[in-house]
Amino acid sequence: MPDSGPAFTVKIAETEDELRAAQALRYDVFVQELGGGGDMVDHEAGLERDRFDPFFDHMIVRDSTAGRVVGVYRLLRDDQARAAGQFYSEDEYDLTVLKSSGRKLLELGRSCLHPDYRGGMAMFHLWSALADYVTAHGIEILFGVASFHGTDVNALAQPLSMLHQNHLAPPELRVRARAESFQPMDLIAPEALDRRRAMVETPALIKAYLRLGGFVGEGAFVDRAFNTTDVCLVLDTARMNDRQRRLYTGERGA
């Protein structure tokens, strides 16, 4: 990074160039770094994209000092999902309990940061902008798939079991992996669970949702094309306590 340090700005992509910058970062992270793929991945142009991209809002964080997009998050509201014909994660999960709740939903996905900016302030700026977006649109429930790298569920038995045993969503929020691809998560008996190891092996994004009071749906989805094992995260903003709300919005306590 430049000696002067990064200067972050966050916005919703409005131009084709901004969208391509988001897709280029996704390509670097999801395809080159993590070994993912997909029918619409453009290897020649270095873009990770799919058929849902035109319907999502693409939130980008830019380091103005370095002149590049360093973080992305894509967001799909109920009205956008209706235009798309479905939510993205409906290919993996039955979302009936959420869609029939009558509450305003926001699907989150494709969250990633440039390697140079992980563990710094870039993610804080994305979260803060997301909180503003949620408020502006009156969103009540946030959800989306989050991924473990790799498709060997036995290697992921500790974190998957920990999530199922300790963070399973209550029935009114409990989405479920589709029957044809349902992968049980409760792979290790509670008395054999190594909670410390499980937390170490859990990706940072998933742990961030857990700190905010998030839950996981029932069952995982093994995405071989993308080289990931997915869980569905659900966050009900009405259930957040004051401490969690301050973490989410970036507000300081009194």
mmCIF file of C-alpha atoms in Angstrom:
data_model
loop_
_atom_site.group_PDB
_atom_site.id
_atom_site.type_symbol
_atom_site.label_atom_id
_atom_site.label_comp_id
_atom_site.label_asym_id
_atom_site.label_seq_id
_atom_site.Cartn_x
_atom_site.Cartn_y
_atom_site.Cartn_z
ATOM 1 C CA MET A 1 0.000 0.000 0.000
ATOM 2 C CA PRO A 2 1.115 3.612 -0.451
ATOM 3 C CA ASP A 3 2.928 5.226 2.453
ATOM 4 C CA SER A 4 0.103 7.760 2.878
ATOM 5 C CA GLY A 5 -2.274 4.911 3.683
ATOM 6 C CA PRO A 6 -5.579 3.994 2.090
ATOM 7 C CA ALA A 7 -8.463 6.450 1.790
ATOM 8 C CA PHE A 8 -11.685 4.463 1.543
ATOM 9 C CA THR A 9 -14.916 5.371 -0.178
ATOM 10 C CA VAL A 10 -17.936 3.068 -0.472
ATOM 11 C CA LYS A 11 -20.744 3.272 -3.021
ATOM 12 C CA ILE A 12 -23.122 1.235 -5.120
ATOM 13 C CA ALA A 13 -21.634 0.576 -8.550
ATOM 14 C CA GLU A 14 -23.349 2.772 -11.135
ATOM 15 C CA THR A 15 -21.285 2.305 -14.288
ATOM 16 C CA GLU A 16 -20.156 -0.633 -16.360
ATOM 17 C CA ASP A 17 -16.551 0.115 -15.420
ATOM 18 C CA GLU A 18 -17.402 -0.049 -11.705
ATOM 19 C CA LEU A 19 -19.242 -3.355 -12.162
ATOM 20 C CA ARG A 20 -16.313 -4.790 -14.124
ATOM 21 C CA ALA A 21 -13.919 -3.709 -11.368
ATOM 22 C CA ALA A 22 -16.063 -5.628 -8.856
ATOM 23 C CA GLN A 23 -16.166 -8.691 -11.121
ATOM 24 C CA ALA A 24 -12.391 -8.476 -11.646
ATOM 25 C CA LEU A 25 -11.759 -8.534 -7.886
ATOM 26 C CA ARG A 26 -14.158 -11.461 -7.554
ATOM 27 C CA TYR A 27 -12.197 -13.273 -10.277
ATOM 28 C CA ASP A 28 -8.904 -12.711 -8.479
ATOM 29 C CA VAL A 29 -10.301 -14.023 -5.181
ATOM 30 C CA PHE A 30 -12.864 -16.681 -6.077
ATOM 31 C CA VAL A 31 -11.311 -18.094 -9.264
ATOM 32 C CA GLN A 32 -7.556 -17.533 -9.063
ATOM 33 C CA GLU A 33 -7.096 -17.704 -5.297
ATOM 34 C CA LEU A 34 -9.776 -20.219 -4.317
ATOM 35 C CA GLY A 35 -10.090 -22.291 -7.487
ATOM 36 C CA GLY A 36 -13.727 -21.576 -8.260
ATOM 37 C CA GLY A 37 -15.446 -21.513 -11.624
ATOM 38 C CA GLY A 38 -18.819 -21.126 -13.296
ATOM 39 C CA ASP A 39 -20.571 -21.039 -16.656
ATOM 40 C CA MET A 40 -20.187 -17.271 -17.102
ATOM 41 C CA VAL A 41 -16.650 -16.834 -15.761
ATOM 42 C CA ASP A 42 -14.650 -14.913 -18.369
ATOM 43 C CA HIS A 43 -11.075 -16.141 -18.058
ATOM 44 C CA GLU A 44 -9.859 -14.041 -20.979
ATOM 45 C CA ALA A 45 -11.114 -10.781 -19.439
ATOM 46 C CA GLY A 46 -10.520 -11.953 -15.865
ATOM 47 C CA LEU A 47 -14.113 -11.494 -14.688
ATOM 48 C CA GLU A 48 -16.199 -13.634 -12.299
ATOM 49 C CA ARG A 49 -19.857 -13.067 -13.097
ATOM 50 C CA ASP A 50 -23.193 -14.835 -13.312
ATOM 51 C CA ARG A 51 -26.712 -14.329 -14.599
ATOM 52 C CA PHE A 52 -27.801 -12.640 -11.360
ATOM 53 C CA ASP A 53 -25.347 -9.748 -11.564
ATOM 54 C CA PRO A 54 -27.706 -7.426 -13.517
ATOM 55 C CA PHE A 55 -30.285 -7.631 -10.726
ATOM 56 C CA PHE A 56 -28.021 -7.072 -7.712
ATOM 57 C CA ASP A 57 -26.766 -3.833 -6.226
ATOM 58 C CA HIS A 58 -22.974 -4.098 -6.145
ATOM 59 C CA MET A 59 -21.436 -2.324 -3.163
ATOM 60 C CA ILE A 60 -17.785 -1.503 -3.763
ATOM 61 C CA VAL A 61 -15.127 -0.115 -1.445
ATOM 62 C CA ARG A 62 -12.408 1.796 -3.214
ATOM 63 C CA ASP A 63 -8.979 2.840 -2.002
ATOM 64 C CA SER A 64 -8.822 6.279 -3.569
ATOM 65 C CA THR A 65 -5.133 6.585 -2.728
ATOM 66 C CA ALA A 66 -4.244 3.448 -4.679
ATOM 67 C CA GLY A 67 -6.967 4.034 -7.278
ATOM 68 C CA ARG A 68 -8.521 0.575 -7.140
ATOM 69 C CA VAL A 69 -11.562 -1.355 -5.922
ATOM 70 C CA VAL A 70 -10.459 -3.437 -2.923
ATOM 71 C CA GLY A 71 -13.724 -4.869 -1.597
ATOM 72 C CA VAL A 72 -17.144 -5.877 -2.891
ATOM 73 C CA TYR A 73 -20.492 -7.083 -1.593
ATOM 74 C CA ARG A 74 -23.529 -7.723 -3.726
ATOM 75 C CA LEU A 75 -27.035 -7.096 -2.409
ATOM 76 C CA LEU A 76 -30.441 -8.329 -3.586
ATOM 77 C CA ARG A 77 -33.697 -6.998 -2.125
ATOM 78 C CA ASP A 78 -37.103 -8.671 -2.405
ATOM 79 C CA ASP A 79 -38.145 -6.524 -5.361
ATOM 80 C CA GLN A 80 -34.918 -7.268 -7.210
ATOM 81 C CA ALA A 81 -35.323 -10.997 -6.535
ATOM 82 C CA ARG A 82 -38.820 -10.882 -8.034
ATOM 83 C CA ALA A 83 -37.362 -9.304 -11.164
ATOM 84 C CA ALA A 84 -34.654 -11.983 -11.270
ATOM 85 C CA GLY A 85 -37.219 -14.755 -10.735
ATOM 86 C CA GLN A 86 -35.637 -15.977 -7.487
ATOM 87 C CA PHE A 87 -33.002 -15.268 -4.882
ATOM 88 C CA TYR A 88 -29.535 -16.532 -5.816
ATOM 89 C CA SER A 89 -29.363 -18.948 -2.883
ATOM 90 C CA GLU A 90 -32.677 -20.613 -3.761
ATOM 91 C CA ASP A 91 -30.688 -22.952 -6.001
ATOM 92 C CA GLU A 92 -29.154 -24.321 -2.796
ATOM 93 C CA TYR A 93 -31.680 -23.621 -0.011
ATOM 94 C CA ASP A 94 -35.432 -23.715 0.516
ATOM 95 C CA LEU A 95 -36.194 -20.144 1.647
ATOM 96 C CA THR A 96 -39.930 -20.640 2.217
ATOM 97 C CA VAL A 97 -39.819 -19.694 5.917
ATOM 98 C CA LEU A 98 -38.215 -16.348 5.084
ATOM 99 C CA LYS A 99 -40.256 -15.555 1.979
ATOM 100 C CA SER A 100 -43.543 -16.320 3.761
ATOM 101 C CA SER A 101 -42.659 -14.226 6.833
ATOM 102 C CA GLY A 102 -43.937 -10.972 5.345
ATOM 103 C CA ARG A 103 -40.719 -9.245 6.421
ATOM 104 C CA LYS A 104 -38.350 -7.295 4.192
ATOM 105 C CA LEU A 105 -35.425 -9.438 3.068
ATOM 106 C CA LEU A 106 -31.950 -8.699 1.772
ATOM 107 C CA GLU A 107 -29.715 -11.364 0.290
ATOM 108 C CA LEU A 108 -25.963 -10.849 0.601
ATOM 109 C CA GLY A 109 -23.276 -12.552 -1.426
ATOM 110 C CA ARG A 110 -19.907 -12.497 -3.193
ATOM 111 C CA SER A 111 -18.226 -10.692 -0.307
ATOM 112 C CA CYS A 112 -14.483 -10.453 -0.764
ATOM 113 C CA LEU A 113 -11.490 -8.227 -0.106
ATOM 114 C CA HIS A 114 -8.218 -7.794 -1.930
ATOM 115 C CA PRO A 115 -5.549 -9.758 0.016
ATOM 116 C CA ASP A 116 -3.644 -6.568 0.909
ATOM 117 C CA TYR A 117 -6.674 -5.199 2.763
ATOM 118 C CA ARG A 118 -7.778 -8.167 4.854
ATOM 119 C CA GLY A 119 -7.714 -7.603 8.579
ATOM 120 C CA GLY A 120 -7.799 -3.830 8.127
ATOM 121 C CA MET A 121 -10.430 -1.123 7.887
ATOM 122 C CA ALA A 122 -11.832 -1.966 4.466
ATOM 123 C CA MET A 123 -14.314 -4.503 5.841
ATOM 124 C CA PHE A 124 -15.386 -2.040 8.534
ATOM 125 C CA HIS A 125 -16.265 0.481 5.814
ATOM 126 C CA LEU A 126 -18.255 -2.158 3.918
ATOM 127 C CA TRP A 127 -20.168 -3.145 7.074
ATOM 128 C CA SER A 128 -20.894 0.485 7.934
ATOM 129 C CA ALA A 129 -22.207 1.187 4.444
ATOM 130 C CA LEU A 130 -24.268 -2.014 4.576
ATOM 131 C CA ALA A 131 -25.867 -0.860 7.843
ATOM 132 C CA ASP A 132 -26.836 2.418 6.160
ATOM 133 C CA TYR A 133 -28.265 0.506 3.192
ATOM 134 C CA VAL A 134 -30.322 -1.729 5.485
ATOM 135 C CA THR A 135 -31.738 1.297 7.272
ATOM 136 C CA ALA A 136 -32.492 3.156 4.052
ATOM 137 C CA HIS A 137 -34.451 0.218 2.619
ATOM 138 C CA GLY A 138 -36.158 -0.894 5.836
ATOM 139 C CA ILE A 139 -34.563 -4.342 5.715
ATOM 140 C CA GLU A 140 -35.512 -6.708 8.550
ATOM 141 C CA ILE A 141 -33.745 -9.977 7.696
ATOM 142 C CA LEU A 142 -30.360 -10.400 6.040
ATOM 143 C CA PHE A 143 -29.294 -13.774 4.666
ATOM 144 C CA GLY A 144 -27.017 -15.430 2.178
ATOM 145 C CA VAL A 145 -24.663 -18.310 1.594
ATOM 146 C CA ALA A 146 -21.153 -18.136 3.003
ATOM 147 C CA SER A 147 -18.441 -20.543 2.034
ATOM 148 C CA PHE A 148 -15.767 -22.785 3.427
ATOM 149 C CA HIS A 149 -12.966 -23.425 0.953
ATOM 150 C CA GLY A 150 -12.986 -26.980 -0.370
ATOM 151 C CA THR A 151 -15.543 -29.747 -0.804
ATOM 152 C CA ASP A 152 -14.266 -32.381 1.651
ATOM 153 C CA VAL A 153 -16.905 -32.249 4.395
ATOM 154 C CA ASN A 154 -14.919 -34.602 6.604
ATOM 155 C CA ALA A 155 -12.131 -32.033 6.728
ATOM 156 C CA LEU A 156 -14.744 -29.448 7.751
ATOM 157 C CA ALA A 157 -16.480 -31.640 10.318
ATOM 158 C CA GLN A 158 -15.408 -29.569 13.330
ATOM 159 C CA PRO A 159 -16.682 -26.139 12.201
ATOM 160 C CA LEU A 160 -19.806 -27.526 10.509
ATOM 161 C CA SER A 161 -20.740 -29.449 13.660
ATOM 162 C CA MET A 162 -20.066 -26.414 15.851
ATOM 163 C CA LEU A 163 -22.342 -24.249 13.700
ATOM 164 C CA HIS A 164 -25.148 -26.821 13.742
ATOM 165 C CA GLN A 165 -24.934 -27.506 17.461
ATOM 166 C CA ASN A 166 -24.498 -23.940 18.715
ATOM 167 C CA HIS A 167 -25.880 -21.580 16.071
ATOM 168 C CA LEU A 168 -28.784 -23.347 14.348
ATOM 169 C CA ALA A 169 -31.544 -20.904 13.433
ATOM 170 C CA PRO A 170 -34.850 -21.034 15.314
ATOM 171 C CA PRO A 171 -37.691 -22.682 13.368
ATOM 172 C CA GLU A 172 -39.123 -19.408 12.046
ATOM 173 C CA LEU A 173 -35.769 -18.549 10.430
ATOM 174 C CA ARG A 174 -34.497 -22.059 9.660
ATOM 175 C CA VAL A 175 -33.920 -22.333 5.950
ATOM 176 C CA ARG A 176 -32.916 -25.811 4.829
ATOM 177 C CA ALA A 177 -30.559 -27.118 2.164
ATOM 178 C CA ARG A 178 -32.535 -28.620 -0.678
ATOM 179 C CA ALA A 179 -33.266 -32.315 -0.275
ATOM 180 C CA GLU A 180 -31.484 -33.357 -3.461
ATOM 181 C CA SER A 181 -28.219 -31.853 -2.227
ATOM 182 C CA PHE A 182 -28.650 -31.865 1.566
ATOM 183 C CA GLN A 183 -25.344 -32.330 3.388
ATOM 184 C CA PRO A 184 -25.727 -32.963 7.138
ATOM 185 C CA MET A 185 -23.631 -30.633 9.305
ATOM 186 C CA ASP A 186 -23.931 -32.493 12.620
ATOM 187 C CA LEU A 187 -20.956 -34.730 11.926
ATOM 188 C CA ILE A 188 -19.266 -34.878 15.358
ATOM 189 C CA ALA A 189 -20.895 -35.691 18.692
ATOM 190 C CA PRO A 190 -21.081 -32.695 21.060
ATOM 191 C CA GLU A 191 -18.753 -34.316 23.584
ATOM 192 C CA ALA A 192 -16.101 -34.830 20.869
ATOM 193 C CA LEU A 193 -16.270 -31.297 19.491
ATOM 194 C CA ASP A 194 -13.098 -29.205 19.769
ATOM 195 C CA ARG A 195 -14.707 -25.771 19.926
ATOM 196 C CA ARG A 196 -11.430 -23.872 19.751
ATOM 197 C CA ARG A 197 -10.339 -25.739 16.632
ATOM 198 C CA ALA A 198 -13.800 -25.320 15.135
ATOM 199 C CA MET A 199 -13.662 -21.540 15.573
ATOM 200 C CA VAL A 200 -10.128 -21.330 14.142
ATOM 201 C CA GLU A 201 -11.325 -23.243 11.065
ATOM 202 C CA THR A 202 -14.393 -21.025 10.589
ATOM 203 C CA PRO A 203 -13.984 -18.229 7.998
ATOM 204 C CA ALA A 204 -13.836 -14.667 9.324
ATOM 205 C CA LEU A 205 -17.047 -13.600 7.565
ATOM 206 C CA ILE A 206 -19.052 -16.370 9.224
ATOM 207 C CA LYS A 207 -17.597 -15.509 12.637
ATOM 208 C CA ALA A 208 -18.542 -11.869 12.066
ATOM 209 C CA TYR A 209 -22.185 -12.861 11.532
ATOM 210 C CA LEU A 210 -22.118 -15.025 14.647
ATOM 211 C CA ARG A 211 -20.854 -12.064 16.713
ATOM 212 C CA LEU A 212 -23.824 -10.080 15.444
ATOM 213 C CA GLY A 213 -26.246 -12.778 16.568
ATOM 214 C CA GLY A 214 -26.554 -14.552 13.233
ATOM 215 C CA PHE A 215 -27.675 -18.146 12.760
ATOM 216 C CA VAL A 216 -27.114 -20.883 10.202
ATOM 217 C CA GLY A 217 -29.728 -22.821 8.310
ATOM 218 C CA GLU A 218 -30.015 -26.600 8.465
ATOM 219 C CA GLY A 219 -27.683 -28.529 6.212
ATOM 220 C CA ALA A 220 -24.765 -27.488 4.020
ATOM 221 C CA PHE A 221 -24.456 -27.415 0.246
ATOM 222 C CA VAL A 222 -21.342 -28.749 -1.480
ATOM 223 C CA ASP A 223 -20.667 -26.536 -4.508
ATOM 224 C CA ARG A 224 -18.162 -28.491 -6.589
ATOM 225 C CA ALA A 225 -18.147 -25.975 -9.446
ATOM 226 C CA PHE A 226 -17.093 -23.224 -7.049
ATOM 227 C CA ASN A 227 -14.891 -25.512 -4.917
ATOM 228 C CA THR A 228 -16.708 -24.573 -1.714
ATOM 229 C CA THR A 229 -18.950 -25.971 0.991
ATOM 230 C CA ASP A 230 -21.717 -23.468 1.682
ATOM 231 C CA VAL A 231 -23.824 -22.683 4.728
ATOM 232 C CA CYS A 232 -26.727 -20.262 4.788
ATOM 233 C CA LEU A 233 -26.430 -17.416 7.286
ATOM 234 C CA VAL A 234 -29.507 -15.596 8.601
ATOM 235 C CA LEU A 235 -29.478 -12.373 10.626
ATOM 236 C CA ASP A 236 -32.692 -10.964 12.098
ATOM 237 C CA THR A 237 -32.073 -7.296 12.913
ATOM 238 C CA ALA A 238 -34.891 -7.312 15.491
ATOM 239 C CA ARG A 239 -33.017 -9.913 17.547
ATOM 240 C CA MET A 240 -29.786 -7.941 17.803
ATOM 241 C CA ASN A 241 -28.963 -6.681 21.278
ATOM 242 C CA ASP A 242 -27.491 -3.233 21.896
ATOM 243 C CA ARG A 243 -23.896 -4.460 21.842
ATOM 244 C CA GLN A 244 -24.423 -6.349 18.592
ATOM 245 C CA ARG A 245 -26.155 -3.347 17.044
ATOM 246 C CA ARG A 246 -23.189 -1.127 17.890
ATOM 247 C CA LEU A 247 -20.813 -3.632 16.293
ATOM 248 C CA TYR A 248 -22.981 -3.690 13.177
ATOM 249 C CA THR A 249 -23.472 0.052 12.801
ATOM 250 C CA GLY A 250 -20.052 1.130 14.048
ATOM 251 C CA GLU A 251 -21.561 3.259 16.790
ATOM 252 C CA ARG A 252 -19.701 3.734 20.054
ATOM 253 C CA GLY A 253 -21.290 2.908 23.384
ATOM 254 C CA ALA A 254 -22.193 5.622 25.825
#
